[in-house]
GROMACS .gro file of N, CA and C in nm:
model
  525
    1MET      N    1  10.289   5.392  -1.918
    1MET     CA    2  10.170   5.312  -1.905
    1MET      C    3  10.135   5.251  -2.038
    2SER      N    4  10.091   5.134  -2.030
    2SER     CA    5  10.051   5.066  -2.153
    2SER      C    6   9.913   5.113  -2.195
    3VAL      N    7   9.885   5.105  -2.322
    3VAL     CA    8   9.757   5.151  -2.376
    3VAL      C    9   9.645   5.059  -2.329
    4ARG      N   10   9.674   4.933  -2.311
    4ARG     CA   11   9.572   4.840  -2.263
    4ARG      C   12   9.536   4.865  -2.118
    5PHE      N   13   9.627   4.909  -2.039
    5PHE     CA   14   9.604   4.929  -1.897
    5PHE      C   15   9.508   5.046  -1.872
    6ILE      N   16   9.516   5.152  -1.950
    6ILE     CA   17   9.430   5.270  -1.932
    6ILE      C   18   9.283   5.234  -1.952
    7PRO      N   19   9.244   5.167  -2.061
    7PRO     CA   20   9.101   5.133  -2.075
    7PRO      C   21   9.052   5.043  -1.961
    8CYS      N   22   9.137   4.955  -1.913
    8CYS     CA   23   9.095   4.868  -1.801
    8CYS      C   24   9.069   4.950  -1.676
    9CYS      N   25   9.156   5.049  -1.648
    9CYS     CA   26   9.137   5.133  -1.530
    9CYS      C   27   9.012   5.217  -1.544
   10VAL      N   28   8.988   5.271  -1.664
   10VAL     CA   29   8.869   5.352  -1.689
   10VAL      C   30   8.744   5.265  -1.672
   11LEU      N   31   8.750   5.143  -1.723
   11LEU     CA   32   8.636   5.051  -1.713
   11LEU      C   33   8.606   5.017  -1.567
   12VAL      N   34   8.706   4.986  -1.489
   12VAL     CA   35   8.687   4.952  -1.347
   12VAL      C   36   8.632   5.073  -1.271
   13ALA      N   37   8.688   5.192  -1.295
   13ALA     CA   38   8.641   5.313  -1.227
   13ALA      C   39   8.497   5.344  -1.268
   14GLY      N   40   8.464   5.326  -1.395
   14GLY     CA   41   8.327   5.351  -1.443
   14GLY      C   42   8.227   5.257  -1.380
   15ILE      N   43   8.261   5.130  -1.370
   15ILE     CA   44   8.171   5.032  -1.308
   15ILE      C   45   8.150   5.066  -1.162
   16ALA      N   46   8.255   5.104  -1.094
   16ALA     CA   47   8.244   5.138  -0.951
   16ALA      C   48   8.154   5.259  -0.931
   17LEU      N   49   8.170   5.360  -1.016
   17LEU     CA   50   8.089   5.481  -1.002
   17LEU      C   51   7.946   5.461  -1.049
   18LEU      N   52   7.928   5.399  -1.163
   18LEU     CA   53   7.794   5.380  -1.218
   18LEU      C   54   7.718   5.269  -1.147
   19GLY      N   55   7.787   5.171  -1.097
   19GLY     CA   56   7.720   5.061  -1.026
   19GLY      C   57   7.646   5.110  -0.904
   20SER      N   58   7.701   5.209  -0.836
   20SER     CA   59   7.632   5.262  -0.718
   20SER      C   60   7.515   5.350  -0.758
   21GLY      N   61   7.508   5.391  -0.885
   21GLY     CA   62   7.397   5.473  -0.933
   21GLY      C   63   7.268   5.394  -0.943
   22CYS      N   64   7.273   5.263  -0.941
   22CYS     CA   65   7.153   5.180  -0.952
   22CYS      C   66   7.092   5.150  -0.816
   23ALA      N   67   7.159   5.181  -0.711
   23ALA     CA   68   7.104   5.156  -0.577
   23ALA      C   69   6.999   5.262  -0.545
   24PRO      N   70   6.891   5.224  -0.476
   24PRO     CA   71   6.788   5.323  -0.444
   24PRO      C   72   6.842   5.428  -0.348
   25THR      N   73   6.804   5.550  -0.373
   25THR     CA   74   6.847   5.660  -0.286
   25THR      C   75   6.750   5.672  -0.170
   26ALA      N   76   6.784   5.755  -0.074
   26ALA     CA   77   6.696   5.778   0.041
   26ALA      C   78   6.566   5.843  -0.004
   27ASP      N   79   6.576   5.933  -0.105
   27ASP     CA   80   6.454   5.998  -0.157
   27ASP      C   81   6.361   5.895  -0.220
   28ALA      N   82   6.417   5.801  -0.295
   28ALA     CA   83   6.335   5.699  -0.359
   28ALA      C   84   6.267   5.611  -0.254
   29ALA      N   85   6.337   5.578  -0.148
   29ALA     CA   86   6.278   5.497  -0.041
   29ALA      C   87   6.164   5.573   0.027
   30ASP      N   88   6.183   5.705   0.048
   30ASP     CA   89   6.077   5.787   0.107
   30ASP      C   90   5.954   5.793   0.017
   31GLN      N   91   5.977   5.805  -0.115
   31GLN     CA   92   5.865   5.810  -0.210
   31GLN      C   93   5.789   5.678  -0.209
   32LYS      N   94   5.861   5.567  -0.202
   32LYS     CA   95   5.795   5.436  -0.199
   32LYS      C   96   5.712   5.421  -0.072
   33ALA      N   97   5.764   5.465   0.041
   33ALA     CA   98   5.690   5.457   0.168
   33ALA      C   99   5.566   5.545   0.162
   34ALA      N  100   5.576   5.663   0.101
   34ALA     CA  101   5.460   5.752   0.088
   34ALA      C  102   5.355   5.690  -0.002
   35LEU      N  103   5.397   5.624  -0.110
   35LEU     CA  104   5.303   5.558  -0.200
   35LEU      C  105   5.232   5.445  -0.129
   36THR      N  106   5.305   5.366  -0.051
   36THR     CA  107   5.245   5.256   0.025
   36THR      C  108   5.143   5.309   0.124
   37GLU      N  109   5.176   5.417   0.195
   37GLU     CA  110   5.082   5.476   0.290
   37GLU      C  111   4.959   5.530   0.219
   38ALA      N  112   4.978   5.588   0.099
   38ALA     CA  113   4.864   5.643   0.025
   38ALA      C  114   4.772   5.532  -0.022
   39GLN      N  115   4.829   5.418  -0.065
   39GLN     CA  116   4.746   5.307  -0.113
   39GLN      C  117   4.672   5.242   0.002
   40ALA      N  118   4.733   5.235   0.118
   40ALA     CA  119   4.665   5.180   0.234
   40ALA      C  120   4.562   5.284   0.277
   41GLY      N  121   4.440   5.243   0.289
   41GLY     CA  122   4.334   5.334   0.330
   41GLY      C  123   4.255   5.392   0.214
   42GLU      N  124   4.295   5.361   0.088
   42GLU     CA  125   4.220   5.408  -0.027
   42GLU      C  126   4.087   5.334  -0.037
   43PHE      N  127   3.987   5.397  -0.100
   43PHE     CA  128   3.855   5.338  -0.117
   43PHE      C  129   3.863   5.219  -0.212
   44CYS      N  130   3.786   5.115  -0.182
   44CYS     CA  131   3.778   4.998  -0.269
   44CYS      C  132   3.640   4.935  -0.253
   45GLY      N  133   3.612   4.833  -0.333
   45GLY     CA  134   3.485   4.760  -0.323
   45GLY      C  135   3.368   4.841  -0.371
   46GLY      N  136   3.261   4.841  -0.294
   46GLY     CA  137   3.140   4.912  -0.332
   46GLY      C  138   3.069   4.844  -0.447
   47ILE      N  139   2.966   4.908  -0.498
   47ILE     CA  140   2.887   4.848  -0.606
   47ILE      C  141   2.971   4.830  -0.732
   48ALA      N  142   3.074   4.913  -0.751
   48ALA     CA  143   3.160   4.902  -0.869
   48ALA      C  144   3.267   4.795  -0.852
   49GLY      N  145   3.287   4.744  -0.732
   49GLY     CA  146   3.389   4.642  -0.709
   49GLY      C  147   3.529   4.694  -0.736
   50ILE      N  148   3.560   4.815  -0.691
   50ILE     CA  149   3.689   4.878  -0.717
   50ILE      C  150   3.799   4.798  -0.646
   51PRO      N  151   3.899   4.750  -0.721
   51PRO     CA  152   4.005   4.669  -0.659
   51PRO      C  153   4.113   4.755  -0.593
   52CYS      N  154   4.190   4.690  -0.509
   52CYS     CA  155   4.307   4.754  -0.448
   52CYS      C  156   4.429   4.729  -0.535
   53ALA      N  157   4.533   4.806  -0.514
   53ALA     CA  158   4.660   4.785  -0.584
   53ALA      C  159   4.720   4.651  -0.541
   54ALA      N  160   4.813   4.601  -0.620
   54ALA     CA  161   4.879   4.475  -0.589
   54ALA      C  162   4.942   4.483  -0.451
   55GLY      N  163   4.926   4.377  -0.373
   55GLY     CA  164   4.982   4.373  -0.239
   55GLY      C  165   4.888   4.426  -0.133
   56PHE      N  166   4.767   4.468  -0.173
   56PHE     CA  167   4.668   4.520  -0.080
   56PHE      C  168   4.539   4.441  -0.093
   57THR      N  169   4.463   4.435   0.015
   57THR     CA  170   4.335   4.364   0.020
   57THR      C  171   4.227   4.461   0.063
   58CYS      N  172   4.109   4.448   0.003
   58CYS     CA  173   3.995   4.533   0.038
   58CYS      C  174   3.927   4.475   0.162
   59VAL      N  175   3.916   4.554   0.267
   59VAL     CA  176   3.850   4.511   0.391
   59VAL      C  177   3.740   4.611   0.425
   60ASP      N  178   3.645   4.569   0.507
   60ASP     CA  179   3.534   4.656   0.546
   60ASP      C  180   3.587   4.782   0.614
   61ASP      N  181   3.529   4.896   0.578
   61ASP     CA  182   3.566   5.024   0.639
   61ASP      C  183   3.497   5.034   0.774
   62PRO      N  184   3.571   5.032   0.885
   62PRO     CA  185   3.508   5.037   1.017
   62PRO      C  186   3.450   5.174   1.050
   63ASN      N  187   3.478   5.275   0.969
   63ASN     CA  188   3.430   5.410   0.997
   63ASN      C  189   3.297   5.444   0.930
   64ASP      N  190   3.236   5.346   0.859
   64ASP     CA  191   3.105   5.374   0.800
   64ASP      C  192   3.000   5.284   0.865
   65SER      N  193   2.874   5.310   0.835
   65SER     CA  194   2.766   5.234   0.897
   65SER      C  195   2.727   5.111   0.816
   66CYS      N  196   2.788   5.089   0.702
   66CYS     CA  197   2.755   4.974   0.617
   66CYS      C  198   2.833   4.852   0.666
   67ASP      N  199   2.763   4.743   0.691
   67ASP     CA  200   2.827   4.621   0.742
   67ASP      C  201   2.796   4.505   0.649
   68PRO      N  202   2.897   4.450   0.577
   68PRO     CA  203   2.871   4.340   0.485
   68PRO      C  204   2.821   4.215   0.557
   69ASN      N  205   2.851   4.199   0.684
   69ASN     CA  206   2.803   4.083   0.759
   69ASN      C  207   2.658   4.097   0.802
   70GLN      N  208   2.600   4.215   0.780
   70GLN     CA  209   2.459   4.238   0.813
   70GLN      C  210   2.378   4.266   0.687
   71GLY      N  211   2.423   4.213   0.574
   71GLY     CA  212   2.348   4.225   0.450
   71GLY      C  213   2.390   4.339   0.359
   72GLY      N  214   2.489   4.418   0.396
   72GLY     CA  215   2.534   4.529   0.312
   72GLY      C  216   2.627   4.479   0.203
   73ARG      N  217   2.572   4.433   0.091
   73ARG     CA  218   2.652   4.374  -0.016
   73ARG      C  219   2.731   4.478  -0.095
   74ASP      N  220   2.685   4.603  -0.098
   74ASP     CA  221   2.750   4.706  -0.177
   74ASP      C  222   2.839   4.797  -0.092
   75CYS      N  223   2.879   4.752   0.025
   75CYS     CA  224   2.960   4.834   0.114
   75CYS      C  225   3.095   4.865   0.052
   76GLY      N  226   3.138   4.989   0.069
   76GLY     CA  227   3.272   5.026   0.029
   76GLY      C  228   3.370   4.980   0.136
   77GLY      N  229   3.493   4.968   0.098
   77GLY     CA  230   3.595   4.926   0.194
   77GLY      C  231   3.717   5.015   0.184
   78ILE      N  232   3.822   4.973   0.252
   78ILE     CA  233   3.950   5.043   0.245
   78ILE      C  234   4.058   4.939   0.216
   79CYS      N  235   4.163   4.983   0.150
   79CYS     CA  236   4.273   4.893   0.117
   79CYS      C  237   4.368   4.881   0.236
   80GLN      N  238   4.407   4.758   0.264
   80GLN     CA  239   4.506   4.731   0.369
   80GLN      C  240   4.615   4.644   0.310
   81ALA      N  241   4.736   4.660   0.358
   81ALA     CA  242   4.846   4.577   0.312
   81ALA      C  243   4.812   4.431   0.339
   82SER      N  244   4.831   4.348   0.237
   82SER     CA  245   4.799   4.206   0.250
   82SER      C  246   4.897   4.138   0.343
   83GLU      N  247   4.845   4.047   0.420
   83GLU     CA  248   4.930   3.965   0.506
   83GLU      C  249   4.953   3.833   0.436
   84GLU      N  250   5.066   3.776   0.457
   84GLU     CA  251   5.099   3.649   0.393
   84GLU      C  252   5.011   3.536   0.444
   85LYS      N  253   4.982   3.536   0.572
   85LYS     CA  254   4.908   3.426   0.634
   85LYS      C  255   4.758   3.454   0.630
   86LYS      N  256   4.682   3.361   0.575
   86LYS     CA  257   4.537   3.373   0.573
   86LYS      C  258   4.482   3.315   0.701
   87SER      N  259   4.371   3.373   0.747
   87SER     CA  260   4.309   3.323   0.869
   87SER      C  261   4.206   3.216   0.838
   88CYS      N  262   4.202   3.169   0.714
   88CYS     CA  263   4.105   3.067   0.675
   88CYS      C  264   4.171   2.971   0.576
   89THR      N  265   4.104   2.859   0.554
   89THR     CA  266   4.154   2.760   0.460
   89THR      C  267   4.067   2.750   0.337
   90GLY      N  268   3.944   2.800   0.345
   90GLY     CA  269   3.849   2.784   0.236
   90GLY      C  270   3.767   2.658   0.250
   91ARG      N  271   3.794   2.580   0.356
   91ARG     CA  272   3.719   2.455   0.380
   91ARG      C  273   3.671   2.447   0.525
   92GLU      N  274   3.633   2.561   0.582
   92GLU     CA  275   3.587   2.563   0.721
   92GLU      C  276   3.451   2.495   0.730
   93PRO      N  277   3.429   2.412   0.834
   93PRO     CA  278   3.298   2.348   0.850
   93PRO      C  279   3.189   2.452   0.872
   94GLY      N  280   3.075   2.432   0.807
   94GLY     CA  281   2.962   2.523   0.822
   94GLY      C  282   2.967   2.642   0.729
   95TYR      N  283   3.072   2.654   0.646
   95TYR     CA  284   3.086   2.765   0.552
   95TYR      C  285   3.063   2.714   0.409
   96THR      N  286   2.977   2.782   0.334
   96THR     CA  287   2.953   2.752   0.194
   96THR      C  288   2.997   2.874   0.114
   97TYR      N  289   3.099   2.857   0.030
   97TYR     CA  290   3.155   2.970  -0.044
   97TYR      C  291   3.077   2.995  -0.173
   98VAL      N  292   3.043   3.123  -0.196
   98VAL     CA  293   2.985   3.167  -0.322
   98VAL      C  294   3.101   3.201  -0.417
   99SER      N  295   3.208   3.258  -0.361
   99SER     CA  296   3.329   3.290  -0.437
   99SER      C  297   3.449   3.271  -0.346
  100ARG      N  298   3.556   3.218  -0.403
  100ARG     CA  299   3.680   3.203  -0.327
  100ARG      C  300   3.780   3.314  -0.362
  101ASP      N  301   3.731   3.419  -0.426
  101ASP     CA  302   3.814   3.534  -0.461
  101ASP      C  303   3.762   3.657  -0.387
  102PRO      N  304   3.831   3.700  -0.279
  102PRO     CA  305   3.783   3.814  -0.201
  102PRO      C  306   3.766   3.942  -0.283
  103ALA      N  307   3.841   3.956  -0.393
  103ALA     CA  308   3.828   4.076  -0.476
  103ALA      C  309   3.695   4.080  -0.550
  104GLU      N  310   3.636   3.964  -0.578
  104GLU     CA  311   3.507   3.958  -0.648
  104GLU      C  312   3.389   3.980  -0.554
  105CYS      N  313   3.406   3.949  -0.428
  105CYS     CA  314   3.294   3.947  -0.332
  105CYS      C  315   3.212   4.076  -0.325
  106PRO      N  316   3.273   4.195  -0.326
  106PRO     CA  317   3.189   4.315  -0.316
  106PRO      C  318   3.090   4.332  -0.432
  107ALA      N  319   3.118   4.270  -0.546
  107ALA     CA  320   3.031   4.285  -0.663
  107ALA      C  321   2.927   4.173  -0.675
  108ILE      N  322   2.933   4.072  -0.589
  108ILE     CA  323   2.841   3.958  -0.598
  108ILE      C  324   2.722   3.980  -0.506
  109LEU      N  325   2.603   3.966  -0.561
  109LEU     CA  326   2.481   3.974  -0.481
  109LEU      C  327   2.435   3.831  -0.453
  110PHE      N  328   2.423   3.795  -0.328
  110PHE     CA  329   2.373   3.663  -0.292
  110PHE      C  330   2.291   3.672  -0.165
  111THR      N  331   2.201   3.577  -0.149
  111THR     CA  332   2.113   3.571  -0.032
  111THR      C  333   2.136   3.437   0.035
  112CYS      N  334   2.148   3.438   0.165
  112CYS     CA  335   2.169   3.315   0.241
  112CYS      C  336   2.034   3.260   0.286
  113PRO      N  337   2.022   3.126   0.290
  113PRO     CA  338   1.897   3.067   0.337
  113PRO      C  339   1.877   3.090   0.487
  114GLU      N  340   1.755   3.065   0.532
  114GLU     CA  341   1.723   3.082   0.674
  114GLU      C  342   1.815   2.993   0.757
  115GLY      N  343   1.862   3.046   0.867
  115GLY     CA  344   1.954   2.972   0.954
  115GLY      C  345   2.100   2.996   0.919
  116GLN      N  346   2.125   3.074   0.814
  116GLN     CA  347   2.261   3.106   0.775
  116GLN      C  348   2.274   3.257   0.760
  117SER      N  349   2.398   3.304   0.768
  117SER     CA  350   2.424   3.447   0.750
  117SER      C  351   2.545   3.464   0.659
  118ALA      N  352   2.555   3.581   0.597
  118ALA     CA  353   2.665   3.609   0.505
  118ALA      C  354   2.796   3.626   0.581
  119PHE      N  355   2.906   3.585   0.517
  119PHE     CA  356   3.039   3.609   0.572
  119PHE      C  357   3.131   3.656   0.460
  120PHE      N  358   3.233   3.730   0.496
  120PHE     CA  359   3.336   3.777   0.405
  120PHE      C  360   3.468   3.759   0.478
  121ASN      N  361   3.560   3.678   0.422
  121ASN     CA  362   3.689   3.659   0.487
  121ASN      C  363   3.802   3.660   0.384
  122ASP      N  364   3.923   3.627   0.425
  122ASP     CA  365   4.039   3.631   0.337
  122ASP      C  366   4.033   3.528   0.225
  123CYS      N  367   3.944   3.430   0.237
  123CYS     CA  368   3.934   3.325   0.136
  123CYS      C  369   3.818   3.346   0.041
  124GLY      N  370   3.732   3.443   0.067
  124GLY     CA  371   3.618   3.467  -0.021
  124GLY      C  372   3.496   3.510   0.058
  125CYS      N  373   3.379   3.469   0.008
  125CYS     CA  374   3.253   3.507   0.072
  125CYS      C  375   3.149   3.399   0.047
  126GLY      N  376   3.045   3.402   0.127
  126GLY     CA  377   2.937   3.305   0.112
  126GLY      C  378   2.846   3.306   0.232
  127CYS      N  379   2.792   3.189   0.263
  127CYS     CA  380   2.698   3.176   0.374
  127CYS      C  381   2.756   3.081   0.479
  128LYS      N  382   2.733   3.115   0.605
  128LYS     CA  383   2.779   3.028   0.713
  128LYS      C  384   2.660   2.994   0.802
  129THR      N  385   2.666   2.876   0.858
  129THR     CA  386   2.562   2.832   0.949
  129THR      C  387   2.571   2.914   1.076
  130ASN      N  388   2.457   2.966   1.120
  130ASN     CA  389   2.456   3.042   1.245
  130ASN      C  390   2.492   2.949   1.360
  131ALA      N  391   2.555   3.004   1.460
  131ALA     CA  392   2.593   2.925   1.577
  131ALA      C  393   2.469   2.869   1.645
  132CYS      N  394   2.479   2.747   1.690
  132CYS     CA  395   2.367   2.681   1.756
  132CYS      C  396   2.357   2.728   1.902
  133ASN      N  397   2.236   2.752   1.945
  133ASN     CA  398   2.211   2.791   2.084
  133ASN      C  399   2.135   2.678   2.152
  134TYR      N  400   2.208   2.583   2.207
  134TYR     CA  401   2.146   2.467   2.272
  134TYR      C  402   2.085   2.503   2.407
  135ASN      N  403   2.109   2.625   2.455
  135ASN     CA  404   2.054   2.669   2.583
  135ASN      C  405   1.927   2.752   2.567
  136ASP      N  406   1.871   2.758   2.445
  136ASP     CA  407   1.749   2.835   2.420
  136ASP      C  408   1.634   2.772   2.498
  137PRO      N  409   1.573   2.846   2.592
  137PRO     CA  410   1.465   2.788   2.674
  137PRO      C  411   1.339   2.756   2.594
  138ALA      N  412   1.325   2.812   2.473
  138ALA     CA  413   1.207   2.783   2.392
  138ALA      C  414   1.222   2.654   2.312
  139ARG      N  415   1.340   2.592   2.318
  139ARG     CA  416   1.366   2.470   2.241
  139ARG      C  417   1.410   2.357   2.332
  140THR      N  418   1.360   2.238   2.301
  140THR     CA  419   1.405   2.116   2.367
  140THR      C  420   1.461   2.025   2.258
  141TYR      N  421   1.590   1.996   2.264
  141TYR     CA  422   1.654   1.915   2.161
  141TYR      C  423   1.635   1.767   2.191
  142VAL      N  424   1.591   1.692   2.088
  142VAL     CA  425   1.585   1.547   2.096
  142VAL      C  426   1.721   1.493   2.052
  143SER      N  427   1.782   1.559   1.952
  143SER     CA  428   1.915   1.522   1.905
  143SER      C  429   1.985   1.648   1.852
  144GLN      N  430   2.116   1.654   1.870
  144GLN     CA  431   2.195   1.765   1.817
  144GLN      C  432   2.270   1.723   1.691
  145ASP      N  433   2.234   1.607   1.637
  145ASP     CA  434   2.296   1.553   1.516
  145ASP      C  435   2.193   1.550   1.403
  146PRO      N  436   2.206   1.637   1.302
  146PRO     CA  437   2.109   1.641   1.193
  146PRO      C  438   2.096   1.507   1.119
  147ASP      N  439   2.204   1.430   1.109
  147ASP     CA  440   2.195   1.299   1.043
  147ASP      C  441   2.108   1.204   1.123
  148GLN      N  442   2.122   1.206   1.255
  148GLN     CA  443   2.039   1.122   1.340
  148GLN      C  444   1.893   1.169   1.335
  149CYS      N  445   1.872   1.298   1.327
  149CYS     CA  446   1.736   1.353   1.319
  149CYS      C  447   1.661   1.301   1.196
  150ALA      N  448   1.735   1.271   1.089
  150ALA     CA  449   1.672   1.224   0.966
  150ALA      C  450   1.614   1.084   0.980
  151VAL      N  451   1.657   1.009   1.081
  151VAL     CA  452   1.610   0.870   1.093
  151VAL      C  453   1.531   0.841   1.220
  152ILE      N  454   1.521   0.937   1.312
  152ILE     CA  455   1.445   0.910   1.435
  152ILE      C  456   1.306   0.971   1.426
  153ARG      N  457   1.213   0.914   1.505
  153ARG     CA  458   1.078   0.967   1.516
  153ARG      C  459   1.055   1.015   1.657
  154PHE      N  460   0.988   1.126   1.668
  154PHE     CA  461   0.953   1.177   1.800
  154PHE      C  462   0.826   1.261   1.787
  155THR      N  463   0.757   1.276   1.895
  155THR     CA  464   0.638   1.362   1.899
  155THR      C  465   0.660   1.470   2.003
  156CYS      N  466   0.597   1.583   1.980
  156CYS     CA  467   0.610   1.696   2.071
  156CYS      C  468   0.484   1.709   2.155
  157PRO      N  469   0.497   1.756   2.279
  157PRO     CA  470   0.380   1.777   2.365
  157PRO      C  471   0.287   1.883   2.305
  158GLU      N  472   0.165   1.884   2.352
  158GLU     CA  473   0.067   1.981   2.305
  158GLU      C  474   0.119   2.123   2.330
  159GLY      N  475   0.099   2.212   2.232
  159GLY     CA  476   0.146   2.350   2.243
  159GLY      C  477   0.287   2.368   2.189
  160GLN      N  478   0.351   2.259   2.146
  160GLN     CA  479   0.485   2.268   2.088
  160GLN      C  480   0.483   2.207   1.947
  161SER      N  481   0.578   2.248   1.866
  161SER     CA  482   0.590   2.192   1.731
  161SER      C  483   0.733   2.146   1.708
  162ALA      N  484   0.746   2.051   1.614
  162ALA     CA  485   0.879   1.996   1.583
  162ALA      C  486   0.960   2.095   1.500
  163PHE      N  487   1.092   2.092   1.519
  163PHE     CA  488   1.183   2.170   1.434
  163PHE      C  489   1.298   2.081   1.392
  164PHE      N  490   1.350   2.107   1.274
  164PHE     CA  491   1.466   2.036   1.218
  164PHE      C  492   1.554   2.142   1.154
  165ASP      N  493   1.680   2.153   1.195
  165ASP     CA  494   1.772   2.248   1.133
  165ASP      C  495   1.915   2.194   1.141
  166ASP      N  496   2.012   2.276   1.106
  166ASP     CA  497   2.152   2.233   1.106
  166ASP      C  498   2.206   2.207   1.246
  167CYS      N  499   2.133   2.249   1.349
  167CYS     CA  500   2.177   2.229   1.487
  167CYS      C  501   2.119   2.101   1.547
  168GLY      N  502   2.021   2.043   1.482
  168GLY     CA  503   1.958   1.922   1.533
  168GLY      C  504   1.808   1.926   1.514
  169CYS      N  505   1.738   1.859   1.606
  169CYS     CA  506   1.592   1.856   1.598
  169CYS      C  507   1.535   1.845   1.739
  170GLY      N  508   1.407   1.876   1.747
  170GLY     CA  509   1.340   1.869   1.877
  170GLY      C  510   1.208   1.942   1.873
  171CYS      N  511   1.167   1.992   1.986
  171CYS     CA  512   1.038   2.059   2.000
  171CYS      C  513   1.061   2.204   2.043
  172THR      N  514   0.977   2.290   1.988
  172THR     CA  515   0.986   2.432   2.022
  172THR      C  516   0.847   2.484   2.055
  173THR      N  517   0.843   2.583   2.139
  173THR     CA  518   0.716   2.643   2.176
  173THR      C  519   0.654   2.707   2.053
  174ALA      N  520   0.528   2.672   2.027
  174ALA     CA  521   0.458   2.726   1.910
  174ALA      C  522   0.435   2.875   1.928
  175PRO      N  523   0.455   2.953   1.821
  175PRO     CA  524   0.437   3.098   1.833
  175PRO      C  525   0.291   3.138   1.846
   0.00000   0.00000   0.00000
């Protein structure tokens, strides 16, 4: 055998043996799965704004009585694996964003004006216009277009008063 041939054989055998040493073992895959399961469901948010690990999103904890959509700004949450697809665009009609970073939302204190309520979604948080109830028996709509309401005149019958909001304008029974 030539002297040059032996180092080449040793080099090829070493690469073959050591190259497979870099592949993840079954134990390593099990440890990674256990870590992922441990991170999912961990506490996040709250008054301290505790973030989730990379690849996870903080969502409302359905097992507690605190509801961020009902004014609970300091609610704690749980970490869930992030999904690639967002259910929002950040430009939904009737939504006004206070923050477009969902990780910041648990630490932000904000109040929505009358006729709006707080929302928290994959694109951030802010205030959304409450759904219009055009079938409310206490209200008679003259127009359902707020822009048109700004330029029309109308009077309400005795015992009723005018209203103007994001749903339109008209007359409502006086309280």
